[in-house]
Amino acid sequence: MRILHLEDSDLDAELIEAELENLGHPVVIERVITRDEFAAAALPGRHDIILADYVLPTFDGVSALGIARQQCPETPFIFCSGTLGEEVAVEAIKNGATDYVTKQRLGRMTRTIVRALAEKRARDDKSAAEAALQALNDTLETRIAERTRELAASNTALQDQIIERERVEDALRLVQRLDAVGQLTSGVAHDFNNLLTVIAGNIEFLERAVTDERSKRRLDMMRGAAARGAKLTAQLLAFSRRQRLVPTPVSLNQTVVSMRDLLESSIGGAIQIETTLQDDLWPALVDATQIELVILNLAINARDAMAVGGRLTIETANVTVSEVPVRPEQPQPGEYVMISVSDTGTGMTPEVLARVFEPFFTTKETGKGSGLGLAQVYGFVKQSGGGIRIDTVPAEGTSIKVYLPRVENEAAALPHAPALADGARTYPPGSQPVLLIVDDDAGVREVTATRLMEVGYSVREAASGLQALAALEVDPAVDLIVLDFAMPGMNGAEAAGEIRKRWPTMPVLFVTGFADTAALAQAGADGADSIVLKPFRDGELERKVATALAARSSVQGLRLVSDRTRGS
């Protein structure tokens, strides 16, 4: 304990020091006598307590108290004097002294010092608490503002999460809805293609027998209606991503240039057509025929959205997409060849934009649109591995950007189409190749068999995969199996698998109302020549049958059944 002692009497100083030993703590006493010595020693934090005599030869305790209050007000100040009366002591305490002890009662010294130090500690604690409270009050507004910012940031983050979750849920619902509609439309398209195969096939048969002009005109109308039905089912299959595509390297610039006359005739002279084509455009890996239909569909939609005097702009560009898609039709990150069709038409409202790719959804007047144009574009682009973005402003216009996969190896050569076998070849009696026609639809089976018999084939029929297997067990002398892909019970893929297990060299030509490319490939369909789409078009069935038979007869060591029969 550090004590500053103002005392002129050596004897009194010794007595007081002796009394201080009762404190039980080591004590360091700095004794001064004069005013200057006291003023020099009374510094803040230098001593724990000050003991001062009241009367000194050249100095007095009241003056010492004044100096202490000025220089080190926090240090307890105790008078220790033999001449200090009660009135003087009270006055001294009023002036700032902590306590007093008379020299006649030095036994009170220890208790007085202990009490003074305890009071000082209490004052210090109170001051610290008040300072802390004041600091707390001083920073309260700042902390409230900071906490408010934190809460606002958390709330913003939460709102963003809610918005993102709603966006993801909306996108998921849209994907599920489109997938469900796609499954429905692919099934409907398959059934319609079977019906159209029967209708178109029998129209073709009737045309050969009808001679009067009136009946021929009616058959022409029926054939035209069947062709429109086939076009609608093709659009449905495109939306459901069940069409068969033949991706090849395509220059979209050349495609746009070659379509200029077609676009002008389709859109009319009242609408201005502009093109902005990038010079170093990457080749796109797409089906060349389908991309032309996509451009034509988009151009016709743009024409219908514009009044007289509008402007249609077709643009191509190399694009690198880095943003994660927020809608199911948008492209994934990657490099694409982009072609956009923009108009200055009516634009789309958010409600229309939300449903724009749904089949049969249209804002056009009755009879002016099937609602399948954009659905077909959506299906083709997604099946091709690309995406679509729509930028639209009501009453200002719409820009539809189609992103198509680029060809990684730009030096890749365009594939050469294989030479087609002559489908019109006829065979003399007794030399016809033997075909097994397998289809669960009796009408389709009859049309297929009739067409093939007319060009000289010997035809057997089976109504299911099991019947086909049973027929082959009885007589496996068959040159080619024409097999429907979608059948109840054992479907075409399962039937083909069983046939190949038992007769590995038996060729199979698949016939289908919809082209599930993955399932057909898994079933062993090797390229477009091993698949015929319903309804049959332009002798396609006959050509592909002839091609399959020619491929079989060219294999070393194999001969047609008819050849073996003649040889025997």
XYZ file of N, CA, C and O in Angstrom, residues 156-274:
476
model
N -33.747 -9.520 -46.321
C -33.552 -9.504 -47.768
C -33.116 -10.879 -48.271
O -33.605 -11.365 -49.297
N -32.161 -11.495 -47.527
C -31.704 -12.827 -47.920
C -32.852 -13.833 -47.873
O -32.991 -14.688 -48.760
N -33.687 -13.713 -46.824
C -34.825 -14.611 -46.706
C -35.809 -14.395 -47.852
O -36.319 -15.364 -48.434
N -36.060 -13.126 -48.182
C -36.952 -12.836 -49.301
C -36.391 -13.395 -50.605
O -37.139 -13.951 -51.429
N -35.067 -13.247 -50.779
C -34.441 -13.795 -51.983
C -34.597 -15.311 -52.033
O -34.849 -15.888 -53.109
N -34.421 -15.966 -50.867
C -34.588 -17.422 -50.819
C -36.029 -17.814 -51.149
O -36.259 -18.788 -51.868
N -36.980 -17.031 -50.618
C -38.389 -17.324 -50.895
C -38.679 -17.161 -52.379
O -39.329 -18.005 -53.008
N -38.165 -16.050 -52.956
C -38.380 -15.806 -54.380
C -37.737 -16.917 -55.215
O -38.329 -17.423 -56.174
N -36.486 -17.303 -54.844
C -35.796 -18.357 -55.578
C -36.542 -19.689 -55.454
O -36.672 -20.429 -56.441
N -37.038 -19.970 -54.240
C -37.783 -21.209 -54.061
C -39.068 -21.199 -54.894
O -39.406 -22.207 -55.530
N -39.769 -20.057 -54.901
C -40.978 -19.963 -55.708
C -40.648 -20.117 -57.185
O -41.389 -20.758 -57.935
N -39.499 -19.517 -57.613
C -39.107 -19.633 -59.012
C -38.823 -21.091 -59.370
O -39.270 -21.593 -60.411
N -38.074 -21.779 -58.478
C -37.753 -23.181 -58.735
C -39.023 -24.026 -58.752
O -39.187 -24.909 -59.601
N -39.940 -23.754 -57.803
C -41.196 -24.507 -57.765
C -42.019 -24.248 -59.025
O -42.603 -25.184 -59.596
N -42.069 -22.986 -59.479
C -42.799 -22.671 -60.708
C -42.176 -23.387 -61.902
O -42.883 -23.945 -62.753
N -40.822 -23.355 -61.953
C -40.139 -24.028 -63.057
C -40.397 -25.532 -63.024
O -40.613 -26.170 -64.065
N -40.372 -26.108 -61.807
C -40.619 -27.546 -61.673
C -42.042 -27.893 -62.103
O -42.266 -28.879 -62.811
N -43.000 -27.056 -61.667
C -44.386 -27.311 -62.082
C -44.533 -27.214 -63.594
O -45.241 -28.017 -64.213
N -43.836 -26.223 -64.190
C -43.915 -26.084 -65.644
C -43.304 -27.298 -66.335
O -43.867 -27.830 -67.302
N -42.156 -27.759 -65.855
C -41.517 -28.936 -66.440
C -42.429 -30.153 -66.310
O -42.614 -30.925 -67.263
N -43.003 -30.329 -65.109
C -43.890 -31.470 -64.898
C -45.114 -31.388 -65.804
O -45.549 -32.402 -66.367
N -45.661 -30.160 -65.946
C -46.828 -30.003 -66.800
C -46.482 -30.302 -68.256
O -47.207 -31.016 -68.952
N -45.344 -29.760 -68.713
C -44.938 -30.009 -70.090
C -44.611 -31.477 -70.328
O -44.940 -32.035 -71.379
N -43.965 -32.122 -69.339
C -43.662 -33.545 -69.487
C -44.943 -34.376 -69.545
O -45.054 -35.323 -70.333
N -45.902 -34.022 -68.659
C -47.168 -34.761 -68.655
C -47.899 -34.583 -69.979
O -48.401 -35.551 -70.567
N -47.926 -33.338 -70.471
C -48.571 -33.092 -71.761
C -47.800 -33.805 -72.871
O -48.396 -34.342 -73.818
N -46.464 -33.822 -72.760
C -45.658 -34.504 -73.763
C -45.954 -35.990 -73.820
O -46.063 -36.574 -74.914
N -46.098 -36.638 -72.655
C -46.425 -38.060 -72.637
C -47.804 -38.305 -73.244
O -48.007 -39.259 -74.002
N -48.745 -37.415 -72.884
C -50.095 -37.563 -73.436
C -50.087 -37.385 -74.953
O -50.659 -38.197 -75.689
N -49.427 -36.328 -75.419
C -49.435 -36.051 -76.855
C -48.699 -37.117 -77.643
O -49.099 -37.436 -78.767
N -47.620 -37.685 -77.082
C -46.914 -38.738 -77.822
C -47.803 -39.966 -77.978
O -47.810 -40.606 -79.035
N -48.560 -40.294 -76.931
C -49.490 -41.420 -77.050
C -50.600 -41.148 -78.044
O -50.953 -42.011 -78.873
N -51.161 -39.910 -77.988
C -52.207 -39.536 -78.943
C -51.656 -39.554 -80.359
O -52.299 -40.043 -81.300
N -50.441 -39.009 -80.535
C -49.830 -38.972 -81.865
C -49.618 -40.380 -82.405
O -49.824 -40.642 -83.602
N -49.199 -41.297 -81.543
C -48.992 -42.688 -81.986
C -50.297 -43.289 -82.492
O -50.354 -43.895 -83.573
N -51.385 -43.107 -81.722
C -52.669 -43.660 -82.134
C -53.164 -43.004 -83.425
O -53.687 -43.676 -84.315
N -52.984 -41.682 -83.517
C -53.413 -40.992 -84.727
C -52.591 -41.427 -85.937
O -53.119 -41.531 -87.054
N -51.318 -41.657 -85.730
C -50.487 -42.112 -86.853
C -50.938 -43.479 -87.349
O -50.872 -43.763 -88.554
N -51.368 -44.351 -86.444
C -51.924 -45.628 -86.878
C -53.176 -45.407 -87.722
O -53.356 -46.013 -88.786
N -54.065 -44.506 -87.240
C -55.290 -44.213 -87.997
C -54.954 -43.598 -89.355
O -55.529 -43.964 -90.379
N -54.017 -42.665 -89.351
C -53.659 -41.997 -90.597
C -52.990 -42.955 -91.570
O -53.115 -42.811 -92.795
N -52.261 -43.941 -91.039
C -51.657 -44.947 -91.913
C -52.734 -45.724 -92.652
O -52.634 -45.959 -93.874
N -53.768 -46.094 -91.924
C -54.878 -46.825 -92.546
C -55.604 -45.933 -93.551
O -55.891 -46.334 -94.691
N -55.883 -44.676 -93.132
C -56.628 -43.764 -94.010
C -55.832 -43.455 -95.272
O -56.321 -43.599 -96.398
N -54.594 -43.019 -95.088
C -53.780 -42.642 -96.248
C -53.514 -43.843 -97.151
O -53.516 -43.719 -98.389
N -53.254 -45.002 -96.557
C -52.996 -46.190 -97.370
C -54.196 -46.571 -98.203
O -54.063 -46.881 -99.411
N -55.380 -46.564 -97.618
C -56.578 -46.949 -98.378
C -56.965 -45.888 -99.406
O -57.528 -46.220 -100.455
N -56.688 -44.601 -99.106
C -56.901 -43.569 -100.129
C -56.035 -43.852 -101.347
O -56.479 -43.762 -102.499
N -54.795 -44.235 -101.087
C -53.883 -44.544 -102.192
C -54.387 -45.734 -102.993
O -54.336 -45.746 -104.241
N -54.917 -46.774 -102.305
C -55.439 -47.935 -103.013
C -56.664 -47.561 -103.844
O -56.819 -48.000 -104.997
N -57.544 -46.718 -103.259
C -58.768 -46.336 -103.954
C -58.474 -45.488 -105.193
O -59.178 -45.569 -106.200
N -57.436 -44.659 -105.107
C -57.105 -43.794 -106.237
C -56.803 -44.609 -107.496
O -57.032 -44.158 -108.621
N -56.285 -45.801 -107.299
C -55.953 -46.636 -108.460
C -57.205 -47.216 -109.121
O -57.193 -47.554 -110.301
N -58.267 -47.337 -108.297
C -59.487 -47.967 -108.830
C -60.522 -46.948 -109.298
O -61.414 -47.276 -110.082
N -60.423 -45.695 -108.812
C -61.423 -44.684 -109.146
C -61.066 -44.033 -110.468
O -59.896 -43.690 -110.709
N -62.083 -43.844 -111.296
C -61.839 -43.254 -112.621
C -62.540 -41.920 -112.819
O -62.050 -41.073 -113.573
N -63.690 -41.707 -112.166
C -64.418 -40.458 -112.419
C -63.756 -39.306 -111.670
O -63.226 -39.472 -110.579
N -63.817 -38.123 -112.264
C -63.115 -36.958 -111.747
C -63.652 -36.507 -110.391
O -62.907 -36.054 -109.529
N -64.946 -36.605 -110.198
C -65.542 -36.162 -108.928
C -65.004 -36.973 -107.764
O -64.621 -36.436 -106.723
N -64.932 -38.271 -107.947
C -64.407 -39.129 -106.876
C -62.924 -38.866 -106.657
O -62.432 -38.887 -105.523
N -62.188 -38.589 -107.736
C -60.763 -38.285 -107.586
C -60.543 -37.006 -106.777
O -59.627 -36.932 -105.958
N -61.437 -35.991 -107.052
C -61.308 -34.748 -106.274
C -61.559 -35.002 -104.795
O -60.884 -34.444 -103.923
N -62.542 -35.822 -104.498
C -62.839 -36.134 -103.094
C -61.670 -36.879 -102.453
O -61.309 -36.623 -101.286
N -61.089 -37.792 -103.199
C -59.930 -38.505 -102.655
C -58.754 -37.552 -102.448
O -57.990 -37.694 -101.477
N -58.604 -36.567 -103.346
C -57.550 -35.562 -103.162
C -57.765 -34.784 -101.869
O -56.815 -34.509 -101.129
N -59.012 -34.398 -101.614
C -59.310 -33.680 -100.379
C -59.027 -34.549 -99.157
O -58.485 -34.087 -98.154
N -59.403 -35.818 -99.254
C -59.143 -36.736 -98.139
C -57.643 -36.904 -97.921
O -57.169 -36.912 -96.783
N -56.888 -37.011 -99.035
C -55.441 -37.148 -98.895
C -54.826 -35.885 -98.295
O -53.915 -35.955 -97.465
N -55.325 -34.715 -98.691
C -54.833 -33.467 -98.121
C -55.121 -33.368 -96.629
O -54.274 -32.924 -95.840
N -56.354 -33.806 -96.237
C -56.694 -33.788 -94.810
C -55.804 -34.749 -94.027
O -55.354 -34.441 -92.912
N -55.534 -35.922 -94.624
C -54.647 -36.885 -93.956
C -53.250 -36.307 -93.821
O -52.574 -36.505 -92.795
N -52.795 -35.574 -94.848
C -51.463 -34.966 -94.780
C -51.406 -33.911 -93.686
O -50.415 -33.799 -92.954
N -52.491 -33.116 -93.559
C -52.523 -32.117 -92.468
C -52.541 -32.800 -91.114
O -51.911 -32.340 -90.159
N -53.270 -33.912 -91.024
C -53.261 -34.661 -89.761
C -51.880 -35.192 -89.438
O -51.430 -35.159 -88.283
N -51.177 -35.671 -90.480
C -49.816 -36.161 -90.262
C -48.896 -35.034 -89.807
O -48.010 -35.228 -88.964
N -49.112 -33.828 -90.360
C -48.299 -32.679 -89.950
C -48.555 -32.321 -88.489
O -47.625 -32.037 -87.734
N -49.828 -32.371 -88.078
C -50.158 -32.063 -86.684
C -49.536 -33.090 -85.735
O -48.980 -32.732 -84.683
N -49.625 -34.354 -86.089
C -49.027 -35.375 -85.213
C -47.511 -35.222 -85.172
O -46.887 -35.458 -84.134
N -46.903 -34.806 -86.306
C -45.455 -34.566 -86.296
C -45.108 -33.425 -85.343
O -44.087 -33.468 -84.643
N -45.960 -32.399 -85.303
C -45.724 -31.296 -84.373
C -45.880 -31.763 -82.922
O -45.123 -31.347 -82.036
N -46.850 -32.625 -82.686
C -47.016 -33.160 -81.334
C -45.802 -33.988 -80.921
O -45.324 -33.902 -79.788
N -45.306 -34.787 -81.846
C -44.126 -35.596 -81.534
C -42.903 -34.717 -81.339
O -42.015 -35.032 -80.546
N -42.834 -33.614 -82.071
C -41.716 -32.687 -81.871
C -41.767 -32.092 -80.477
O -40.748 -31.980 -79.788
N -42.967 -31.690 -80.032
C -43.085 -31.134 -78.681
C -42.692 -32.152 -77.633
O -41.994 -31.832 -76.663
N -43.133 -33.385 -77.778
C -42.840 -34.414 -76.772
C -41.447 -35.008 -76.945
O -41.080 -35.939 -76.242
N -40.676 -34.455 -77.891
C -39.299 -34.874 -78.137
C -39.223 -36.356 -78.517
O -38.347 -37.087 -78.087
N -40.178 -36.792 -79.346
C -40.202 -38.180 -79.812
C -39.971 -38.270 -81.320
O -40.140 -39.329 -81.894
N -39.649 -37.137 -81.968
C -39.368 -37.210 -83.396
C -37.949 -37.736 -83.607
O -37.097 -37.620 -82.730
N -37.725 -38.278 -84.784
C -36.383 -38.784 -85.091
C -35.595 -37.680 -85.771
O -35.991 -37.162 -86.806
N -34.466 -37.293 -85.175
C -33.637 -36.226 -85.707
C -32.359 -36.804 -86.301
O -31.854 -37.830 -85.840
N -31.854 -36.132 -87.317
C -30.579 -36.507 -87.926
C -29.660 -35.295 -87.816
O -29.580 -34.473 -88.736
N -28.957 -35.134 -86.675
C -28.113 -33.951 -86.502
C -26.903 -33.994 -87.436
O -26.205 -35.010 -87.523
N -26.683 -32.910 -88.133
C -25.514 -32.762 -89.003
C -24.971 -31.345 -88.840
O -25.691 -30.451 -88.386
N -23.700 -31.105 -89.195
C -23.187 -29.734 -89.147
C -23.940 -28.855 -90.151
O -24.010 -29.165 -91.342
N -24.515 -27.770 -89.665
C -25.339 -26.882 -90.494
C -24.853 -25.450 -90.337
O -24.626 -24.981 -89.206
N -24.706 -24.743 -91.447
C -24.413 -23.306 -91.414
C -25.736 -22.563 -91.366
O -26.488 -22.528 -92.351
N -26.050 -21.970 -90.211
C -27.315 -21.255 -90.073
C -27.349 -20.030 -90.979
O -28.431 -19.613 -91.421
N -26.200 -19.444 -91.250
C -26.177 -18.310 -92.181
C -26.672 -18.737 -93.559
O -27.507 -18.072 -94.185
N -26.163 -19.871 -94.052
C -26.598 -20.364 -95.351
C -28.083 -20.739 -95.327
O -28.805 -20.525 -96.307
N -28.515 -21.304 -94.197
C -29.927 -21.670 -94.072
C -30.813 -20.441 -94.184
O -31.824 -20.444 -94.903
N -30.448 -19.368 -93.482
C -31.248 -18.140 -93.529
C -31.255 -17.546 -94.935
O -32.305 -17.135 -95.460
N -30.083 -17.510 -95.564
C -29.994 -16.946 -96.919
C -30.841 -17.759 -97.897
O -31.573 -17.206 -98.738
N -30.758 -19.104 -97.792
C -31.502 -19.952 -98.724
C -33.009 -19.871 -98.504
O -33.787 -20.162 -99.417
N -33.434 -19.453 -97.319
C -34.859 -19.370 -97.002
C -35.431 -17.987 -97.285
O -36.612 -17.753 -97.029
N -34.628 -17.082 -97.778
C -35.088 -15.700 -97.943
C -36.355 -15.628 -98.808
O -37.350 -14.980 -98.432
N -36.336 -16.284 -99.965
C -37.504 -16.227 -100.842
C -38.732 -16.849 -100.180
O -39.846 -16.326 -100.282
N -38.523 -17.987 -99.497
C -39.635 -18.644 -98.815
C -40.219 -17.740 -97.735
O -41.444 -17.625 -97.598
N -39.357 -17.090 -96.962
C -39.831 -16.204 -95.906
C -40.604 -15.019 -96.483
O -41.654 -14.629 -95.959
N -40.099 -14.446 -97.553
C -40.784 -13.298 -98.152
C -42.157 -13.679 -98.685
O -43.131 -12.940 -98.519
N -42.248 -14.855 -99.295
C -43.544 -15.289 -99.818
C -44.500 -15.664 -98.691
O -45.714 -15.480 -98.813
N -43.963 -16.180 -97.575
C -44.819 -16.590 -96.458
C -45.285 -15.397 -95.637
O -46.407 -15.389 -95.114
N -44.443 -14.384 -95.516
C -44.745 -13.254 -94.647
C -45.467 -12.145 -95.398
O -46.303 -11.436 -94.843
N -45.164 -11.983 -96.660
C -45.807 -10.936 -97.441
C -44.937 -9.702 -97.552
O -44.056 -9.453 -96.735
N -45.237 -8.884 -98.548
C -44.410 -7.720 -98.815
C -44.633 -6.563 -97.877
O -43.857 -5.594 -97.878
N -45.687 -6.603 -97.040
C -45.970 -5.473 -96.146
C -45.029 -5.430 -94.955
O -44.960 -4.421 -94.261
N -44.313 -6.502 -94.705
C -43.407 -6.571 -93.551
C -41.971 -6.601 -94.056
O -41.620 -7.385 -94.942
N -41.152 -5.739 -93.496
C -39.743 -5.638 -93.882
C -38.933 -6.724 -93.186
O -39.052 -6.930 -91.979
N -38.099 -7.431 -93.938
C -37.242 -8.487 -93.375
C -35.801 -7.995 -93.372
O -35.270 -7.580 -94.406
N -35.174 -8.045 -92.212
C -33.776 -7.672 -92.085
C -32.994 -8.855 -91.527
O -33.525 -9.632 -90.721
